[in-house]
Amino acid sequence: MKELKKIVISGGGTGGHIFPALAIANEIKKRFPQVEILFVGAEGKMEMEKVPAAGYKIVGLPIVGLQRKLTLKNLALPFKLLKSLSLAKNILKDFKPQVVIGVGGYASGPTLKMAQRLGIPTLIQEQNSYPGKTNRLLSKKVKAVCTAYEGLDTVFPPETIRLTGNPVREELNQTNLSREEAFAEFPVLDPTKKTILVMGGSLGARTLNEGVIYGLDQLADANTQILWQCGKYYFEAMKKEVEIRKKAAIYLTDFIARMDAAYAVADVIVSRAGALSISELCIVGKPIILVPSPNVSEDHQTKNAMALVNGQAAILIKDDVAKEQLISEAIGILNNEDKGHGLRIAIKRMAKPNATKDIVDVIEQLA
C-alpha cells in the first residue's frame, strides 16, 4: 500500500451518490492530510454545489442521461457523451490520479471509461443490491467493486468484489444519545408513548404522506404518536391536514436535522428503500417498513428492499397499497413484541458500521 497523493472521485446526481463520495473523501483526507482530491461531476447537477460546500474542488462534464420519453434532447446525447469522454481524458492526463473512484451518476461513466483506457486503477462503489447498466459495463475492466449486498458475483467479476457496505453518517456510529436527550429534540412528543418515525426524504414522498393522513385516526385510538418528516414540497398541505385532526399526537416537520435523535425515539420506522437509507437503518437496528419508490430507474428500491425482506429483516409494502396499509402495519408491529424483536435481531446482522474505512483500505491497496 502506498501513500495516497492524488485521487479522483466521479459521480453524483443525487444525495445517494454524493454522500458516499464525500464520506470516502473525508476518510482519505483524515488518513492523508496532504492528499489532493478532485471530483468530476455532471454540469448542472447537485454535486456541483454540494462538493465545493464540503471543501473539495470539482469540475463538470456536459454529460446527460437518456430521457425516457421521446424528446429532441436525446439527439444531443451522443455529442455530449463524446465531448465528456474527451474532457475526462484531458482531466485525468493533467491531474494524474493514482486511483479513480466511481460512485454512480452520469459523470462516473466517461470518467472511469477513460481512466481504464489510460491504465489508471479504477474502483466502483456500488450502493444498490442490483447495479445499473453503466456500472455493469464498467466492471469488466475495474480493479475492485465495493458492494453493500451479497450475491452480486453473477453481475460483477467475482475476483473484484469487496463486501464493504455503504458509508453512513459518522454520528450514527458514534452516538451516545440517551432516549431522554433524543426526545428533548422533539418537545411535542411524549416519551411514555410508542413512536412511529415516517421519513420520505428531504423532498418528501407523496404515498407515505397520504398513508399517514389516512391512518391518523388509528394512531389516536392506539395511543401512538408519530414523528413525521413530510418533505418541503408537502409541508404546508400536510400542516393543514394535521390541524384538522388535532386528536392525534404528531410532530410534523419538513426536514429532520438530527437524524440520530429521530432514530433514537423511534420504535418503528417507515421509509423509502434508497440504498443509503437502508444502510443507516441497518446500523440503527429498529423494526422497519419499506415502501419502495416506483419512480426509480431499474426498480432499484424494490431490489434493495427485497434483500432485507428475504433475510426477515424488514416488512415491504408496495407503493400502490401503502396508503391503506402503512399505519395499520406499523401499529401491528408495535403490538407484537415477538415480531418486533425478530426484525431488530435480523436487521442488526446486516449492518456494516466500518464501511467507509473498509472502502478506503481497498483504495490504498490499488494505489
Short mmCIF file of C-alpha atoms in Angstrom, two decimals:
data_model
loop_
_atom_site.label_atom_id
_atom_site.label_comp_id
_atom_site.label_asym_id
_atom_site.label_seq_id
_atom_site.Cartn_x
_atom_site.Cartn_y
_atom_site.Cartn_z
CA MET A 1 0.00 0.00 0.00
CA LYS A 2 1.24 3.45 -0.99
CA GLU A 3 0.56 6.87 0.42
CA LEU A 4 -2.44 8.40 -1.33
CA LYS A 5 -1.40 11.65 -3.04
CA LYS A 6 -3.90 12.21 -5.86
CA ILE A 7 -7.39 10.70 -6.11
CA VAL A 8 -10.31 11.35 -8.46
CA ILE A 9 -13.89 10.67 -7.33
CA SER A 10 -16.57 10.82 -10.00
CA GLY A 11 -20.36 10.72 -9.98
CA GLY A 12 -23.33 12.33 -8.29
CA GLY A 13 -26.75 13.48 -9.40
CA THR A 14 -28.49 12.58 -6.14
CA GLY A 15 -27.65 12.62 -2.46
CA GLY A 16 -27.46 8.84 -2.65
CA HIS A 17 -24.34 9.16 -4.80
CA ILE A 18 -22.89 12.38 -3.37
CA PHE A 19 -22.97 11.42 0.32
CA PRO A 20 -20.84 8.26 -0.03
CA ALA A 21 -18.43 10.15 -2.28
CA LEU A 22 -17.90 12.83 0.37
CA ALA A 23 -17.65 10.24 3.16
CA ILE A 24 -14.91 8.43 1.23
CA ALA A 25 -13.10 11.72 0.54
CA ASN A 26 -13.23 12.71 4.21
CA GLU A 27 -11.79 9.36 5.32
CA ILE A 28 -8.96 9.62 2.76
CA LYS A 29 -8.24 13.17 3.95
CA LYS A 30 -8.20 12.01 7.56
CA ARG A 31 -5.54 9.41 6.78
CA PHE A 32 -3.53 11.51 4.32
CA PRO A 33 -3.98 15.24 5.11
CA GLN A 34 -1.79 16.31 2.16
CA VAL A 35 -3.77 14.33 -0.44
CA GLU A 36 -5.26 16.13 -3.45
CA ILE A 37 -8.81 15.00 -4.21
CA LEU A 38 -10.54 16.10 -7.41
CA PHE A 39 -14.24 15.44 -8.02
CA VAL A 40 -15.66 15.06 -11.52
CA GLY A 41 -19.40 15.69 -11.76
CA ALA A 42 -22.12 16.49 -14.28
CA GLU A 43 -22.80 20.11 -15.16
CA GLY A 44 -25.97 21.46 -13.56
CA LYS A 45 -26.33 18.59 -11.10
CA MET A 46 -26.43 18.68 -7.31
CA GLU A 47 -22.77 17.72 -6.86
CA MET A 48 -21.64 21.00 -8.45
CA GLU A 49 -22.93 22.78 -5.31
CA LYS A 50 -22.60 20.15 -2.58
CA VAL A 51 -18.97 19.19 -3.25
CA PRO A 52 -17.49 22.73 -3.09
CA ALA A 53 -19.61 23.37 0.02
CA ALA A 54 -17.82 20.40 1.61
CA GLY A 55 -14.43 21.91 0.77
CA TYR A 56 -13.43 19.96 -2.34
CA LYS A 57 -12.66 21.00 -5.91
CA ILE A 58 -14.95 19.75 -8.67
CA VAL A 59 -15.00 20.00 -12.46
CA GLY A 60 -18.12 19.34 -14.54
CA LEU A 61 -18.74 17.29 -17.67
CA PRO A 62 -21.61 18.10 -20.09
CA ILE A 63 -22.89 14.52 -19.80
CA VAL A 64 -26.65 13.93 -19.57
CA GLY A 65 -28.83 10.86 -19.22
CA LEU A 66 -31.16 9.31 -21.78
CA GLN A 67 -34.68 10.75 -21.49
CA ARG A 68 -37.31 8.04 -21.07
CA LYS A 69 -39.80 9.91 -23.26
CA LEU A 70 -39.12 10.65 -26.92
CA THR A 71 -37.57 14.11 -26.96
CA LEU A 72 -35.19 16.17 -29.07
CA LYS A 73 -32.83 16.29 -26.09
CA ASN A 74 -31.87 12.68 -26.81
CA LEU A 75 -30.44 13.74 -30.18
CA ALA A 76 -27.71 15.70 -28.38
CA LEU A 77 -26.74 12.77 -26.16
CA PRO A 78 -24.07 11.18 -28.45
CA PHE A 79 -22.33 14.53 -28.92
CA LYS A 80 -22.35 15.31 -25.20
CA LEU A 81 -21.02 11.82 -24.46
CA LEU A 82 -18.12 12.23 -26.90
CA LYS A 83 -17.30 15.66 -25.50
CA SER A 84 -17.44 14.29 -21.94
CA LEU A 85 -15.09 11.43 -22.83
CA SER A 86 -12.62 13.89 -24.35
CA LEU A 87 -12.79 16.24 -21.36
CA ALA A 88 -12.44 13.34 -18.91
CA LYS A 89 -9.34 12.14 -20.75
CA ASN A 90 -7.75 15.60 -20.53
CA ILE A 91 -8.66 15.99 -16.85
CA LEU A 92 -7.07 12.65 -15.97
CA LYS A 93 -3.93 13.25 -18.04
CA ASP A 94 -3.43 16.63 -16.37
CA PHE A 95 -4.22 15.54 -12.79
CA LYS A 96 -2.52 12.10 -12.93
CA PRO A 97 -4.50 10.35 -10.14
CA GLN A 98 -3.35 7.10 -8.55
CA VAL A 99 -6.91 5.73 -8.42
CA VAL A 100 -10.25 6.81 -9.93
CA ILE A 101 -13.38 6.04 -7.91
CA GLY A 102 -16.89 5.91 -9.39
CA VAL A 103 -19.88 6.31 -7.08
CA GLY A 104 -22.64 6.21 -9.71
CA GLY A 105 -24.34 9.00 -11.60
CA TYR A 106 -23.84 10.35 -15.12
CA ALA A 107 -20.26 11.58 -14.79
CA SER A 108 -18.81 8.33 -13.48
CA GLY A 109 -19.29 6.56 -16.83
CA PRO A 110 -16.98 8.63 -19.06
CA THR A 111 -14.53 9.29 -16.23
CA LEU A 112 -13.97 5.63 -15.35
CA LYS A 113 -14.01 4.60 -19.01
CA MET A 114 -11.17 6.98 -19.84
CA ALA A 115 -9.26 6.04 -16.68
CA GLN A 116 -9.36 2.41 -17.78
CA ARG A 117 -8.08 3.34 -21.25
CA LEU A 118 -5.23 5.29 -19.64
CA GLY A 119 -4.31 2.35 -17.39
CA ILE A 120 -5.32 4.07 -14.13
CA PRO A 121 -6.74 1.68 -11.48
CA THR A 122 -10.50 2.12 -11.06
CA LEU A 123 -12.90 1.27 -8.24
CA ILE A 124 -16.70 1.25 -8.24
CA GLN A 125 -18.65 1.92 -5.05
CA GLU A 126 -21.96 0.18 -5.77
CA GLN A 127 -24.69 1.21 -3.35
CA ASN A 128 -27.58 -0.89 -4.66
CA SER A 129 -28.45 -4.56 -4.46
CA TYR A 130 -28.61 -4.66 -8.26
CA PRO A 131 -26.29 -2.36 -10.25
CA GLY A 132 -27.27 -0.11 -13.14
CA LYS A 133 -26.18 -0.62 -16.74
CA THR A 134 -23.21 1.77 -16.57
CA ASN A 135 -21.59 0.03 -13.61
CA ARG A 136 -22.24 -3.39 -15.13
CA LEU A 137 -20.34 -2.33 -18.26
CA LEU A 138 -17.50 -0.61 -16.40
CA SER A 139 -16.99 -3.58 -14.07
CA LYS A 140 -15.45 -5.67 -16.86
CA LYS A 141 -12.18 -3.71 -16.52
CA VAL A 142 -12.45 -2.39 -12.97
CA LYS A 143 -9.89 -3.38 -10.33
CA ALA A 144 -12.35 -3.52 -7.41
CA VAL A 145 -16.08 -3.18 -6.72
CA CYS A 146 -17.10 -2.26 -3.17
CA THR A 147 -20.62 -3.61 -2.63
CA ALA A 148 -23.22 -3.33 0.10
CA TYR A 149 -25.05 -6.56 -0.67
CA GLU A 150 -24.14 -10.20 -1.13
CA GLY A 151 -24.95 -12.14 -4.28
CA LEU A 152 -23.50 -9.77 -6.88
CA ASP A 153 -20.95 -12.29 -8.18
CA THR A 154 -23.33 -13.08 -11.05
CA VAL A 155 -23.18 -9.42 -12.14
CA PHE A 156 -19.62 -8.32 -11.33
CA PRO A 157 -16.41 -10.35 -11.82
CA PRO A 158 -16.20 -12.30 -8.52
CA GLU A 159 -12.49 -11.57 -8.04
CA THR A 160 -13.19 -7.80 -7.96
CA ILE A 161 -15.91 -7.83 -5.29
CA ARG A 162 -15.27 -6.48 -1.79
CA LEU A 163 -18.29 -6.65 0.55
CA THR A 164 -17.79 -3.41 2.48
CA GLY A 165 -21.26 -1.93 2.93
CA ASN A 166 -22.29 1.65 2.23
CA PRO A 167 -20.87 4.65 4.11
CA VAL A 168 -23.18 6.04 6.81
CA ARG A 169 -23.12 9.27 8.81
CA GLU A 170 -20.38 9.20 11.42
CA GLU A 171 -22.75 10.34 14.17
CA LEU A 172 -24.77 7.12 13.81
CA ASN A 173 -21.71 5.04 14.70
CA GLN A 174 -20.56 7.36 17.46
CA THR A 175 -23.78 8.49 19.15
CA ASN A 176 -24.24 8.01 22.89
CA LEU A 177 -27.58 9.82 22.85
CA SER A 178 -29.99 8.70 25.56
CA ARG A 179 -33.71 8.30 24.84
CA GLU A 180 -34.46 11.28 27.12
CA GLU A 181 -31.97 13.52 25.28
CA ALA A 182 -33.41 12.41 21.96
CA PHE A 183 -37.00 13.25 22.97
CA ALA A 184 -35.83 16.72 24.02
CA GLU A 185 -35.23 17.43 20.32
CA PHE A 186 -38.94 16.88 19.62
CA PRO A 187 -40.76 18.58 22.53
CA VAL A 188 -44.30 17.75 21.32
CA LEU A 189 -43.65 14.02 21.67
CA ASP A 190 -44.39 12.04 24.84
CA PRO A 191 -41.54 9.71 25.98
CA THR A 192 -44.11 7.32 27.51
CA LYS A 193 -45.81 6.63 24.17
CA LYS A 194 -44.76 4.38 21.31
CA THR A 195 -43.39 6.38 18.37
CA ILE A 196 -43.57 5.78 14.62
CA LEU A 197 -40.96 7.61 12.54
CA VAL A 198 -42.02 8.30 8.95
CA MET A 199 -39.35 9.73 6.67
CA GLY A 200 -39.80 10.40 2.99
CA GLY A 201 -36.54 12.24 2.38
CA SER A 202 -35.88 15.98 2.25
CA LEU A 203 -38.26 16.47 -0.70
CA GLY A 204 -40.93 14.15 0.67
CA ALA A 205 -42.79 11.10 -0.59
CA ARG A 206 -46.43 11.58 -1.57
CA THR A 207 -47.50 7.99 -0.87
CA LEU A 208 -46.04 7.99 2.65
CA ASN A 209 -47.74 11.30 3.42
CA GLU A 210 -51.09 10.03 2.15
CA GLY A 211 -50.65 6.91 4.28
CA VAL A 212 -50.10 8.96 7.43
CA ILE A 213 -53.17 11.14 6.78
CA TYR A 214 -55.27 8.04 6.08
CA GLY A 215 -54.16 6.41 9.34
CA LEU A 216 -54.30 9.35 11.77
CA ASP A 217 -57.50 8.14 13.45
CA GLN A 218 -55.89 4.73 14.02
CA LEU A 219 -52.91 6.44 15.67
CA ALA A 220 -55.12 8.24 18.17
CA ASP A 221 -57.06 5.07 19.00
CA ALA A 222 -53.81 3.10 19.52
CA ASN A 223 -52.34 5.74 21.88
CA THR A 224 -49.39 6.00 19.48
CA GLN A 225 -47.57 9.12 18.26
CA ILE A 226 -45.76 9.95 15.04
CA LEU A 227 -42.58 11.81 14.13
CA TRP A 228 -43.23 12.77 10.53
CA GLN A 229 -40.76 14.21 8.02
CA CYS A 230 -43.12 15.08 5.19
CA GLY A 231 -40.65 16.98 2.95
CA LYS A 232 -40.56 20.63 1.94
CA TYR A 233 -42.88 20.23 -1.06
CA TYR A 234 -45.70 18.86 1.09
CA PHE A 235 -45.24 20.70 4.39
CA GLU A 236 -47.93 23.41 4.08
CA ALA A 237 -50.57 20.98 2.80
CA MET A 238 -49.78 18.40 5.50
CA LYS A 239 -49.80 21.10 8.18
CA LYS A 240 -53.40 21.96 7.25
CA GLU A 241 -54.38 18.28 7.38
CA VAL A 242 -52.85 17.92 10.85
CA GLU A 243 -54.69 20.99 12.16
CA ILE A 244 -57.99 19.44 11.09
CA ARG A 245 -57.23 16.21 13.01
CA LYS A 246 -55.96 17.52 16.32
CA LYS A 247 -56.63 14.39 18.36
CA ALA A 248 -53.56 12.52 17.04
CA ALA A 249 -50.12 13.17 18.63
CA ILE A 250 -47.92 14.39 15.78
CA TYR A 251 -44.56 16.12 15.39
CA LEU A 252 -44.65 17.35 11.81
CA THR A 253 -41.57 18.79 10.09
CA ASP A 254 -40.33 19.28 6.56
CA PHE A 255 -36.79 18.21 7.47
CA ILE A 256 -35.09 16.49 10.42
CA ALA A 257 -31.56 17.77 11.05
CA ARG A 258 -30.86 15.45 14.00
CA MET A 259 -31.48 12.05 12.45
CA ASP A 260 -29.59 10.38 15.30
CA ALA A 261 -32.22 11.75 17.70
CA ALA A 262 -35.07 10.75 15.37
CA TYR A 263 -33.81 7.18 15.17
CA ALA A 264 -33.37 7.07 18.95
CA VAL A 265 -37.01 7.98 19.71
CA ALA A 266 -38.45 5.64 17.08
CA ASP A 267 -39.98 2.27 17.92
CA VAL A 268 -40.89 1.56 14.28
CA ILE A 269 -39.52 3.31 11.18
CA VAL A 270 -41.27 3.80 7.82
CA SER A 271 -39.03 4.72 4.88
CA ARG A 272 -38.45 4.56 1.17
CA ALA A 273 -35.84 1.96 0.17
CA GLY A 274 -32.91 4.00 -1.07
CA ALA A 275 -29.58 2.23 -0.66
CA LEU A 276 -28.11 4.68 1.85
CA SER A 277 -31.29 4.88 3.91
CA ILE A 278 -31.25 1.10 4.23
CA SER A 279 -27.58 1.08 5.25
CA GLU A 280 -28.33 3.60 8.00
CA LEU A 281 -31.37 1.66 9.15
CA CYS A 282 -29.28 -1.49 9.49
CA ILE A 283 -26.97 0.38 11.88
CA VAL A 284 -29.94 1.76 13.83
CA GLY A 285 -31.41 -1.71 14.30
CA LYS A 286 -35.10 -0.83 14.68
CA PRO A 287 -38.10 -2.59 13.05
CA ILE A 288 -38.63 -1.03 9.61
CA ILE A 289 -41.34 -0.89 6.96
CA LEU A 290 -40.03 -0.17 3.47
CA VAL A 291 -42.17 1.35 0.71
CA PRO A 292 -40.03 1.28 -2.46
CA SER A 293 -40.46 4.23 -4.80
CA PRO A 294 -41.92 3.24 -8.18
CA ASN A 295 -40.17 6.20 -9.82
CA VAL A 296 -36.59 4.87 -9.66
CA SER A 297 -34.71 3.55 -12.69
CA GLU A 298 -34.43 -0.25 -12.99
CA ASP A 299 -36.63 -0.58 -9.86
CA HIS A 300 -33.55 -0.37 -7.61
CA GLN A 301 -35.55 0.31 -4.46
CA THR A 302 -37.65 -2.84 -4.67
CA LYS A 303 -34.49 -4.90 -5.18
CA ASN A 304 -32.83 -3.17 -2.21
CA ALA A 305 -35.86 -3.83 -0.03
CA MET A 306 -36.10 -7.48 -1.05
CA ALA A 307 -32.51 -8.06 0.10
CA LEU A 308 -33.75 -7.27 3.63
CA VAL A 309 -37.14 -8.94 3.32
CA ASN A 310 -35.51 -12.20 2.23
CA GLY A 311 -33.46 -12.08 5.43
CA GLN A 312 -36.58 -11.45 7.56
CA ALA A 313 -35.09 -8.03 8.40
CA ALA A 314 -37.85 -5.73 7.08
CA ILE A 315 -41.50 -5.51 6.04
CA LEU A 316 -42.24 -4.43 2.45
CA ILE A 317 -45.43 -2.62 1.44
CA LYS A 318 -45.96 -1.87 -2.25
CA ASP A 319 -46.48 1.77 -3.15
CA ASP A 320 -49.95 1.23 -4.63
CA VAL A 321 -51.38 -0.18 -1.38
CA ALA A 322 -49.29 1.80 1.12
CA LYS A 323 -51.93 4.46 1.73
CA GLU A 324 -54.34 1.94 3.25
CA GLN A 325 -51.82 -0.38 4.94
CA LEU A 326 -48.99 1.82 6.25
CA ILE A 327 -50.16 2.87 9.71
CA SER A 328 -52.05 -0.35 10.47
CA GLU A 329 -48.90 -2.38 9.69
CA ALA A 330 -46.77 -0.12 11.91
CA ILE A 331 -49.24 -0.40 14.79
CA GLY A 332 -49.33 -4.17 14.27
CA ILE A 333 -45.55 -4.36 14.78
CA LEU A 334 -45.79 -2.22 17.92
CA ASN A 335 -48.41 -4.58 19.32
CA ASN A 336 -46.45 -7.74 18.53
CA GLU A 337 -43.29 -7.85 20.66
CA ASP A 338 -42.05 -11.12 19.15
CA LYS A 339 -42.32 -9.77 15.61
CA GLY A 340 -40.55 -6.53 16.54
CA HIS A 341 -37.78 -8.40 18.33
CA GLY A 342 -37.22 -10.69 15.34
CA LEU A 343 -36.96 -7.74 12.96
CA ARG A 344 -34.45 -5.98 15.24
CA ILE A 345 -32.19 -9.02 15.52
CA ALA A 346 -32.27 -9.74 11.77
CA ILE A 347 -31.54 -6.18 10.61
CA LYS A 348 -28.63 -5.71 13.03
CA ARG A 349 -26.94 -8.74 11.45
CA MET A 350 -26.87 -6.86 8.14
CA ALA A 351 -25.13 -3.74 9.49
CA LYS A 352 -21.71 -2.70 8.16
CA PRO A 353 -20.58 0.07 10.56
CA ASN A 354 -16.99 0.24 9.22
CA ALA A 355 -17.92 0.58 5.54
CA THR A 356 -16.13 3.87 4.83
CA LYS A 357 -12.87 2.72 6.43
CA ASP A 358 -13.04 -0.61 4.60
CA ILE A 359 -13.57 1.13 1.24
CA VAL A 360 -10.55 3.38 1.79
CA ASP A 361 -8.50 0.31 2.74
CA VAL A 362 -9.29 -1.09 -0.72
CA ILE A 363 -8.36 2.22 -2.38
CA GLU A 364 -4.98 2.12 -0.63
CA GLN A 365 -4.39 -1.39 -1.94
CA LEU A 366 -4.99 -0.22 -5.53
CA ALA A 367 -2.70 2.84 -5.40
#
